[in-house]
């Protein structure tokens, strides 16, 4: 049985978090989908709440603290990505966007990504298409067709096992298909510079 890794990025701020719950369910469904392809997968969660201060420090200094460096390396080495954000003011959260602002422009090129979000009402679901999907398209990721949005009412027992579960399974199946058909991702180069010498000397763009 071949092996793959799946980075599971969740940007929920509360504990417990419906964003993390949705991320976990999508990851588990993707694992099941890959098992049907004869592929064993290691799930590697990245809970952005734990890295919030480090993300800000990296944006200010241009250097990631060790824990954040590990999260970025996990993302870079993954064969596929589940990325889930809460929706604030009709868009992704600031923490979610700031984390992916730190990702090198080539890291997610041709990498399968499943996007998902949580929010108070279904009216926020379009944020996945007008904000989240374009961001990953800019990063040249392969975003699977089905995006999953979970509103508060979707967590009711009947909905969670009905419509929401159906969307989770469909999206996870699409991600599993994409991951299974690609060769395993090459591990990141531990000696590669994450910034140019001009950035190291002068600091990143002060804006």
mmCIF file of N, CA and C in Angstrom, residues 39-144:
data_model
loop_
_atom_site.group_PDB
_atom_site.id
_atom_site.type_symbol
_atom_site.label_atom_id
_atom_site.label_comp_id
_atom_site.label_asym_id
_atom_site.label_seq_id
_atom_site.Cartn_x
_atom_site.Cartn_y
_atom_site.Cartn_z
ATOM 1 N N UNK A 39 -4.437 3.526 -0.842
ATOM 2 C CA UNK A 39 -3.434 4.491 -0.383
ATOM 3 C C UNK A 39 -3.637 4.750 1.100
ATOM 4 N N UNK A 40 -2.575 4.600 1.867
ATOM 5 C CA UNK A 40 -2.604 4.923 3.291
ATOM 6 C C UNK A 40 -2.166 6.366 3.459
ATOM 7 N N UNK A 41 -2.842 7.113 4.331
ATOM 8 C CA UNK A 41 -2.541 8.541 4.467
ATOM 9 C C UNK A 41 -2.272 8.889 5.923
ATOM 10 N N UNK A 42 -1.303 9.764 6.119
ATOM 11 C CA UNK A 42 -1.022 10.318 7.444
ATOM 12 C C UNK A 42 -1.625 11.718 7.505
ATOM 13 N N UNK A 43 -2.503 11.946 8.478
ATOM 14 C CA UNK A 43 -3.143 13.248 8.649
ATOM 15 C C UNK A 43 -2.272 14.119 9.545
ATOM 16 N N UNK A 44 -1.959 15.311 9.072
ATOM 17 C CA UNK A 44 -1.100 16.226 9.829
ATOM 18 C C UNK A 44 -1.848 17.538 10.077
ATOM 19 N N UNK A 45 -2.484 17.684 11.230
ATOM 20 C CA UNK A 45 -3.263 18.898 11.503
ATOM 21 C C UNK A 45 -2.382 20.114 11.745
ATOM 22 N N UNK A 46 -2.832 21.258 11.240
ATOM 23 C CA UNK A 46 -2.199 22.555 11.504
ATOM 24 C C UNK A 46 -3.289 23.470 12.048
ATOM 25 N N UNK A 47 -3.306 23.650 13.349
ATOM 26 C CA UNK A 47 -4.311 24.486 14.005
ATOM 27 C C UNK A 47 -3.738 25.894 14.117
ATOM 28 N N UNK A 48 -4.219 26.800 13.284
ATOM 29 C CA UNK A 48 -3.617 28.126 13.205
ATOM 30 C C UNK A 48 -3.768 28.932 14.485
ATOM 31 N N UNK A 49 -4.751 28.600 15.308
ATOM 32 C CA UNK A 49 -4.900 29.284 16.588
ATOM 33 C C UNK A 49 -3.614 29.170 17.412
ATOM 34 N N UNK A 50 -2.943 28.030 17.304
ATOM 35 C CA UNK A 50 -1.714 27.803 18.074
ATOM 36 C C UNK A 50 -0.535 28.605 17.535
ATOM 37 N N UNK A 51 -0.662 29.123 16.324
ATOM 38 C CA UNK A 51 0.460 29.819 15.685
ATOM 39 C C UNK A 51 0.169 31.309 15.463
ATOM 40 N N UNK A 52 -0.890 31.826 16.040
ATOM 41 C CA UNK A 52 -1.329 33.189 15.722
ATOM 42 C C UNK A 52 -0.232 34.225 15.996
ATOM 43 N N UNK A 53 0.387 34.170 17.176
ATOM 44 C CA UNK A 53 1.429 35.144 17.504
ATOM 45 C C UNK A 53 2.652 34.970 16.598
ATOM 46 N N UNK A 54 2.986 33.714 16.309
ATOM 47 C CA UNK A 54 4.141 33.456 15.446
ATOM 48 C C UNK A 54 3.909 33.972 14.027
ATOM 49 N N UNK A 55 2.658 33.873 13.551
ATOM 50 C CA UNK A 55 2.348 34.383 12.209
ATOM 51 C C UNK A 55 2.611 35.888 12.148
ATOM 52 N N UNK A 56 2.159 36.612 13.171
ATOM 53 C CA UNK A 56 2.390 38.060 13.210
ATOM 54 C C UNK A 56 3.889 38.359 13.287
ATOM 55 N N UNK A 57 4.603 37.623 14.136
ATOM 56 C CA UNK A 57 6.047 37.845 14.254
ATOM 57 C C UNK A 57 6.762 37.608 12.935
ATOM 58 N N UNK A 58 6.347 36.577 12.220
ATOM 59 C CA UNK A 58 6.967 36.284 10.925
ATOM 60 C C UNK A 58 6.683 37.399 9.921
ATOM 61 N N UNK A 59 5.453 37.907 9.928
ATOM 62 C CA UNK A 59 5.123 38.990 9.016
ATOM 63 C C UNK A 59 5.955 40.239 9.312
ATOM 64 N N UNK A 60 6.273 40.456 10.588
ATOM 65 C CA UNK A 60 7.026 41.645 10.976
ATOM 66 C C UNK A 60 8.527 41.486 10.760
ATOM 67 N N UNK A 61 9.037 40.287 10.980
ATOM 68 C CA UNK A 61 10.485 40.087 10.956
ATOM 69 C C UNK A 61 10.992 39.369 9.716
ATOM 70 N N UNK A 62 10.114 38.604 9.068
ATOM 71 C CA UNK A 62 10.554 37.810 7.923
ATOM 72 C C UNK A 62 11.153 36.475 8.285
ATOM 73 N N UNK A 63 11.143 36.134 9.597
ATOM 74 C CA UNK A 63 11.717 34.869 10.049
ATOM 75 C C UNK A 63 10.690 34.112 10.886
ATOM 76 N N UNK A 64 10.399 32.858 10.536
ATOM 77 C CA UNK A 64 9.411 32.098 11.301
ATOM 78 C C UNK A 64 10.007 31.492 12.561
ATOM 79 N N UNK A 65 9.340 31.617 13.705
ATOM 80 C CA UNK A 65 9.761 30.854 14.882
ATOM 81 C C UNK A 65 9.678 29.355 14.590
ATOM 82 N N UNK A 66 10.366 28.532 15.385
ATOM 83 C CA UNK A 66 10.470 27.097 15.060
ATOM 84 C C UNK A 66 9.122 26.391 14.880
ATOM 85 N N UNK A 67 8.148 26.670 15.737
ATOM 86 C CA UNK A 67 6.865 25.971 15.624
ATOM 87 C C UNK A 67 6.169 26.312 14.315
ATOM 88 N N UNK A 68 6.202 27.570 13.939
ATOM 89 C CA UNK A 68 5.582 27.986 12.679
ATOM 90 C C UNK A 68 6.366 27.432 11.495
ATOM 91 N N UNK A 69 7.689 27.394 11.601
ATOM 92 C CA UNK A 69 8.493 26.798 10.543
ATOM 93 C C UNK A 69 8.081 25.342 10.325
ATOM 94 N N UNK A 70 7.814 24.638 11.423
ATOM 95 C CA UNK A 70 7.366 23.265 11.297
ATOM 96 C C UNK A 70 6.033 23.158 10.585
ATOM 97 N N UNK A 71 5.111 24.080 10.887
ATOM 98 C CA UNK A 71 3.804 24.067 10.223
ATOM 99 C C UNK A 71 3.941 24.346 8.736
ATOM 100 N N UNK A 72 4.777 25.306 8.377
ATOM 101 C CA UNK A 72 4.989 25.623 6.969
ATOM 102 C C UNK A 72 5.664 24.462 6.235
ATOM 103 N N UNK A 73 6.590 23.787 6.907
ATOM 104 C CA UNK A 73 7.232 22.618 6.301
ATOM 105 C C UNK A 73 6.240 21.475 6.120
ATOM 106 N N UNK A 74 5.338 21.311 7.088
ATOM 107 C CA UNK A 74 4.292 20.288 6.972
ATOM 108 C C UNK A 74 3.427 20.548 5.750
ATOM 109 N N UNK A 75 3.063 21.802 5.555
ATOM 110 C CA UNK A 75 2.258 22.165 4.388
ATOM 111 C C UNK A 75 3.028 21.894 3.099
ATOM 112 N N UNK A 76 4.295 22.275 3.081
ATOM 113 C CA UNK A 76 5.097 22.114 1.868
ATOM 114 C C UNK A 76 5.304 20.649 1.495
ATOM 115 N N UNK A 77 5.348 19.770 2.492
ATOM 116 C CA UNK A 77 5.623 18.352 2.239
ATOM 117 C C UNK A 77 4.363 17.536 1.985
ATOM 118 N N UNK A 78 3.192 18.131 2.143
ATOM 119 C CA UNK A 78 1.942 17.373 2.050
ATOM 120 C C UNK A 78 1.595 17.038 0.605
ATOM 121 N N UNK A 79 0.950 15.895 0.424
ATOM 122 C CA UNK A 79 0.471 15.507 -0.899
ATOM 123 C C UNK A 79 -0.869 16.139 -1.228
ATOM 124 N N UNK A 80 -1.574 16.581 -0.219
ATOM 125 C CA UNK A 80 -2.861 17.245 -0.402
ATOM 126 C C UNK A 80 -3.155 18.095 0.816
ATOM 127 N N UNK A 81 -4.101 19.017 0.660
ATOM 128 C CA UNK A 81 -4.399 19.964 1.731
ATOM 129 C C UNK A 81 -5.908 20.089 1.909
ATOM 130 N N UNK A 82 -6.330 20.061 3.159
ATOM 131 C CA UNK A 82 -7.684 20.475 3.537
ATOM 132 C C UNK A 82 -7.526 21.815 4.240
ATOM 133 N N UNK A 83 -8.198 22.848 3.754
ATOM 134 C CA UNK A 83 -8.058 24.192 4.309
ATOM 135 C C UNK A 83 -9.439 24.729 4.686
ATOM 136 N N UNK A 84 -9.615 25.024 5.966
ATOM 137 C CA UNK A 84 -10.931 25.429 6.472
ATOM 138 C C UNK A 84 -10.801 26.725 7.266
ATOM 139 N N UNK A 85 -11.650 27.683 6.940
ATOM 140 C CA UNK A 85 -11.625 28.976 7.618
ATOM 141 C C UNK A 85 -13.021 29.342 8.115
ATOM 142 N N UNK A 86 -13.115 30.042 9.234
ATOM 143 C CA UNK A 86 -14.389 30.687 9.552
ATOM 144 C C UNK A 86 -14.567 31.886 8.627
ATOM 145 N N UNK A 87 -15.810 32.265 8.381
ATOM 146 C CA UNK A 87 -16.094 33.424 7.542
ATOM 147 C C UNK A 87 -16.410 34.616 8.439
ATOM 148 N N UNK A 88 -15.612 35.677 8.290
ATOM 149 C CA UNK A 88 -15.817 36.930 9.007
ATOM 150 C C UNK A 88 -16.030 38.040 7.985
ATOM 151 N N UNK A 89 -17.084 38.802 8.141
ATOM 152 C CA UNK A 89 -17.346 39.928 7.232
ATOM 153 C C UNK A 89 -17.279 39.501 5.763
ATOM 154 N N UNK A 90 -17.915 38.380 5.470
ATOM 155 C CA UNK A 90 -18.072 37.883 4.088
ATOM 156 C C UNK A 90 -16.766 37.463 3.430
ATOM 157 N N UNK A 91 -15.744 37.098 4.235
ATOM 158 C CA UNK A 91 -14.494 36.638 3.648
ATOM 159 C C UNK A 91 -13.784 35.721 4.640
ATOM 160 N N UNK A 92 -12.610 35.206 4.230
ATOM 161 C CA UNK A 92 -11.822 34.354 5.116
ATOM 162 C C UNK A 92 -11.348 35.168 6.313
ATOM 163 N N UNK A 93 -10.942 34.471 7.359
ATOM 164 C CA UNK A 93 -10.449 35.159 8.547
ATOM 165 C C UNK A 93 -9.074 35.752 8.287
ATOM 166 N N UNK A 94 -8.719 36.782 9.066
ATOM 167 C CA UNK A 94 -7.408 37.397 8.914
ATOM 168 C C UNK A 94 -6.282 36.434 9.210
ATOM 169 N N UNK A 95 -6.467 35.566 10.205
ATOM 170 C CA UNK A 95 -5.427 34.592 10.544
ATOM 171 C C UNK A 95 -5.199 33.617 9.401
ATOM 172 N N UNK A 96 -6.270 33.137 8.791
ATOM 173 C CA UNK A 96 -6.177 32.216 7.663
ATOM 174 C C UNK A 96 -5.398 32.864 6.513
ATOM 175 N N UNK A 97 -5.778 34.100 6.149
ATOM 176 C CA UNK A 97 -5.115 34.792 5.048
ATOM 177 C C UNK A 97 -3.653 35.085 5.386
ATOM 178 N N UNK A 98 -3.391 35.500 6.630
ATOM 179 C CA UNK A 98 -2.014 35.832 7.010
ATOM 180 C C UNK A 98 -1.110 34.612 6.941
ATOM 181 N N UNK A 99 -1.621 33.449 7.350
ATOM 182 C CA UNK A 99 -0.812 32.229 7.269
ATOM 183 C C UNK A 99 -0.447 31.925 5.822
ATOM 184 N N UNK A 100 -1.418 31.983 4.925
ATOM 185 C CA UNK A 100 -1.120 31.649 3.531
ATOM 186 C C UNK A 100 -0.341 32.758 2.835
ATOM 187 N N UNK A 101 -0.338 33.973 3.400
ATOM 188 C CA UNK A 101 0.557 35.011 2.886
ATOM 189 C C UNK A 101 2.018 34.638 3.105
ATOM 190 N N UNK A 102 2.277 33.772 4.080
ATOM 191 C CA UNK A 102 3.645 33.353 4.377
ATOM 192 C C UNK A 102 4.114 32.189 3.518
ATOM 193 N N UNK A 103 3.207 31.595 2.770
ATOM 194 C CA UNK A 103 3.534 30.429 1.953
ATOM 195 C C UNK A 103 4.177 30.887 0.651
ATOM 196 N N UNK A 104 5.311 30.289 0.327
ATOM 197 C CA UNK A 104 6.002 30.628 -0.913
ATOM 198 C C UNK A 104 5.083 30.400 -2.112
ATOM 199 N N UNK A 105 5.223 31.247 -3.112
ATOM 200 C CA UNK A 105 4.319 31.221 -4.267
ATOM 201 C C UNK A 105 4.322 29.898 -5.007
ATOM 202 N N UNK A 106 5.382 29.096 -4.875
ATOM 203 C CA UNK A 106 5.459 27.824 -5.599
ATOM 204 C C UNK A 106 5.099 26.612 -4.739
ATOM 205 N N UNK A 107 4.895 26.810 -3.449
ATOM 206 C CA UNK A 107 4.704 25.676 -2.534
ATOM 207 C C UNK A 107 3.504 24.826 -2.907
ATOM 208 N N UNK A 108 2.390 25.467 -3.248
ATOM 209 C CA UNK A 108 1.152 24.736 -3.508
ATOM 210 C C UNK A 108 0.874 24.543 -4.999
ATOM 211 N N UNK A 109 1.832 24.840 -5.847
ATOM 212 C CA UNK A 109 1.628 24.672 -7.284
ATOM 213 C C UNK A 109 1.318 23.210 -7.604
ATOM 214 N N UNK A 110 0.203 22.993 -8.289
ATOM 215 C CA UNK A 110 -0.269 21.654 -8.682
ATOM 216 C C UNK A 110 -0.571 20.762 -7.482
ATOM 217 N N UNK A 111 -0.783 21.344 -6.318
ATOM 218 C CA UNK A 111 -1.105 20.568 -5.112
ATOM 219 C C UNK A 111 -2.627 20.521 -4.928
ATOM 220 N N UNK A 112 -3.225 19.348 -4.773
ATOM 221 C CA UNK A 112 -4.674 19.277 -4.583
ATOM 222 C C UNK A 112 -5.091 19.896 -3.248
ATOM 223 N N UNK A 113 -6.118 20.735 -3.291
ATOM 224 C CA UNK A 113 -6.610 21.420 -2.098
ATOM 225 C C UNK A 113 -8.129 21.339 -2.061
ATOM 226 N N UNK A 114 -8.643 21.004 -0.882
ATOM 227 C CA UNK A 114 -10.075 21.035 -0.619
ATOM 228 C C UNK A 114 -10.342 22.250 0.260
ATOM 229 N N UNK A 115 -11.214 23.150 -0.181
ATOM 230 C CA UNK A 115 -11.518 24.344 0.609
ATOM 231 C C UNK A 115 -12.873 24.187 1.292
ATOM 232 N N UNK A 116 -12.961 24.732 2.500
ATOM 233 C CA UNK A 116 -14.201 24.643 3.272
ATOM 234 C C UNK A 116 -14.262 25.822 4.232
ATOM 235 N N UNK A 117 -15.457 26.077 4.753
ATOM 236 C CA UNK A 117 -15.630 27.209 5.660
ATOM 237 C C UNK A 117 -16.822 26.965 6.570
ATOM 238 N N UNK A 118 -16.820 27.710 7.667
ATOM 239 C CA UNK A 118 -17.948 27.703 8.599
ATOM 240 C C UNK A 118 -18.429 29.137 8.783
ATOM 241 N N UNK A 119 -19.699 29.277 9.127
ATOM 242 C CA UNK A 119 -20.261 30.607 9.347
ATOM 243 C C UNK A 119 -21.616 30.521 9.994
ATOM 244 N N UNK A 120 -22.122 31.666 10.385
ATOM 245 C CA UNK A 120 -23.390 31.692 11.101
ATOM 246 C C UNK A 120 -24.583 31.315 10.255
ATOM 247 N N UNK A 121 -24.612 31.768 9.003
ATOM 248 C CA UNK A 121 -25.739 31.480 8.120
ATOM 249 C C UNK A 121 -25.232 31.090 6.741
ATOM 250 N N UNK A 122 -26.090 30.439 5.980
ATOM 251 C CA UNK A 122 -25.726 29.989 4.634
ATOM 252 C C UNK A 122 -25.454 31.151 3.691
ATOM 253 N N UNK A 123 -25.871 32.371 4.060
ATOM 254 C CA UNK A 123 -25.624 33.534 3.198
ATOM 255 C C UNK A 123 -24.115 33.762 3.002
ATOM 256 N N UNK A 124 -23.309 33.275 3.937
ATOM 257 C CA UNK A 124 -21.863 33.480 3.841
ATOM 258 C C UNK A 124 -21.172 32.458 2.935
ATOM 259 N N UNK A 125 -21.905 31.502 2.423
ATOM 260 C CA UNK A 125 -21.269 30.403 1.685
ATOM 261 C C UNK A 125 -20.573 30.878 0.415
ATOM 262 N N UNK A 126 -21.049 31.972 -0.183
ATOM 263 C CA UNK A 126 -20.433 32.454 -1.425
ATOM 264 C C UNK A 126 -19.015 32.948 -1.209
ATOM 265 N N UNK A 127 -18.625 33.192 0.032
ATOM 266 C CA UNK A 127 -17.248 33.622 0.297
ATOM 267 C C UNK A 127 -16.239 32.576 -0.168
ATOM 268 N N UNK A 128 -16.633 31.320 -0.173
ATOM 269 C CA UNK A 128 -15.733 30.279 -0.660
ATOM 270 C C UNK A 128 -15.375 30.496 -2.130
ATOM 271 N N UNK A 129 -16.336 30.984 -2.901
ATOM 272 C CA UNK A 129 -16.115 31.151 -4.337
ATOM 273 C C UNK A 129 -15.516 32.505 -4.686
ATOM 274 N N UNK A 130 -15.879 33.564 -3.956
ATOM 275 C CA UNK A 130 -15.357 34.873 -4.351
ATOM 276 C C UNK A 130 -14.097 35.275 -3.579
ATOM 277 N N UNK A 131 -13.727 34.517 -2.544
ATOM 278 C CA UNK A 131 -12.532 34.880 -1.778
ATOM 279 C C UNK A 131 -11.554 33.720 -1.642
ATOM 280 N N UNK A 132 -12.018 32.579 -1.129
ATOM 281 C CA UNK A 132 -11.093 31.485 -0.818
ATOM 282 C C UNK A 132 -10.574 30.806 -2.082
ATOM 283 N N UNK A 133 -11.461 30.459 -2.987
ATOM 284 C CA UNK A 133 -11.012 29.773 -4.211
ATOM 285 C C UNK A 133 -10.045 30.636 -5.040
ATOM 286 N N UNK A 134 -10.317 31.927 -5.233
ATOM 287 C CA UNK A 134 -9.340 32.742 -5.983
ATOM 288 C C UNK A 134 -7.965 32.812 -5.315
ATOM 289 N N UNK A 135 -7.926 32.807 -3.982
ATOM 290 C CA UNK A 135 -6.626 32.853 -3.310
ATOM 291 C C UNK A 135 -5.795 31.623 -3.654
ATOM 292 N N UNK A 136 -6.413 30.447 -3.609
ATOM 293 C CA UNK A 136 -5.664 29.224 -3.928
ATOM 294 C C UNK A 136 -5.393 29.115 -5.425
ATOM 295 N N UNK A 137 -6.251 29.682 -6.257
ATOM 296 C CA UNK A 137 -5.954 29.730 -7.688
ATOM 297 C C UNK A 137 -4.711 30.577 -7.933
ATOM 298 N N UNK A 138 -4.580 31.670 -7.201
ATOM 299 C CA UNK A 138 -3.387 32.514 -7.322
ATOM 300 C C UNK A 138 -2.133 31.734 -6.930
ATOM 301 N N UNK A 139 -2.255 30.866 -5.924
ATOM 302 C CA UNK A 139 -1.131 30.043 -5.489
ATOM 303 C C UNK A 139 -0.915 28.831 -6.393
ATOM 304 N N UNK A 140 -1.718 28.733 -7.459
ATOM 305 C CA UNK A 140 -1.600 27.683 -8.488
ATOM 306 C C UNK A 140 -1.924 26.285 -7.952
ATOM 307 N N UNK A 141 -2.700 26.227 -6.878
ATOM 308 C CA UNK A 141 -3.150 24.936 -6.367
ATOM 309 C C UNK A 141 -4.257 24.376 -7.256
ATOM 310 N N UNK A 142 -4.457 23.072 -7.174
ATOM 311 C CA UNK A 142 -5.566 22.424 -7.872
ATOM 312 C C UNK A 142 -6.712 22.295 -6.866
ATOM 313 N N UNK A 143 -7.666 23.207 -6.926
ATOM 314 C CA UNK A 143 -8.769 23.230 -5.961
ATOM 315 C C UNK A 143 -9.879 22.322 -6.474
ATOM 316 N N UNK A 144 -10.293 21.366 -5.655
ATOM 317 C CA UNK A 144 -11.320 20.413 -6.100
ATOM 318 C C UNK A 144 -12.640 21.150 -6.310
#
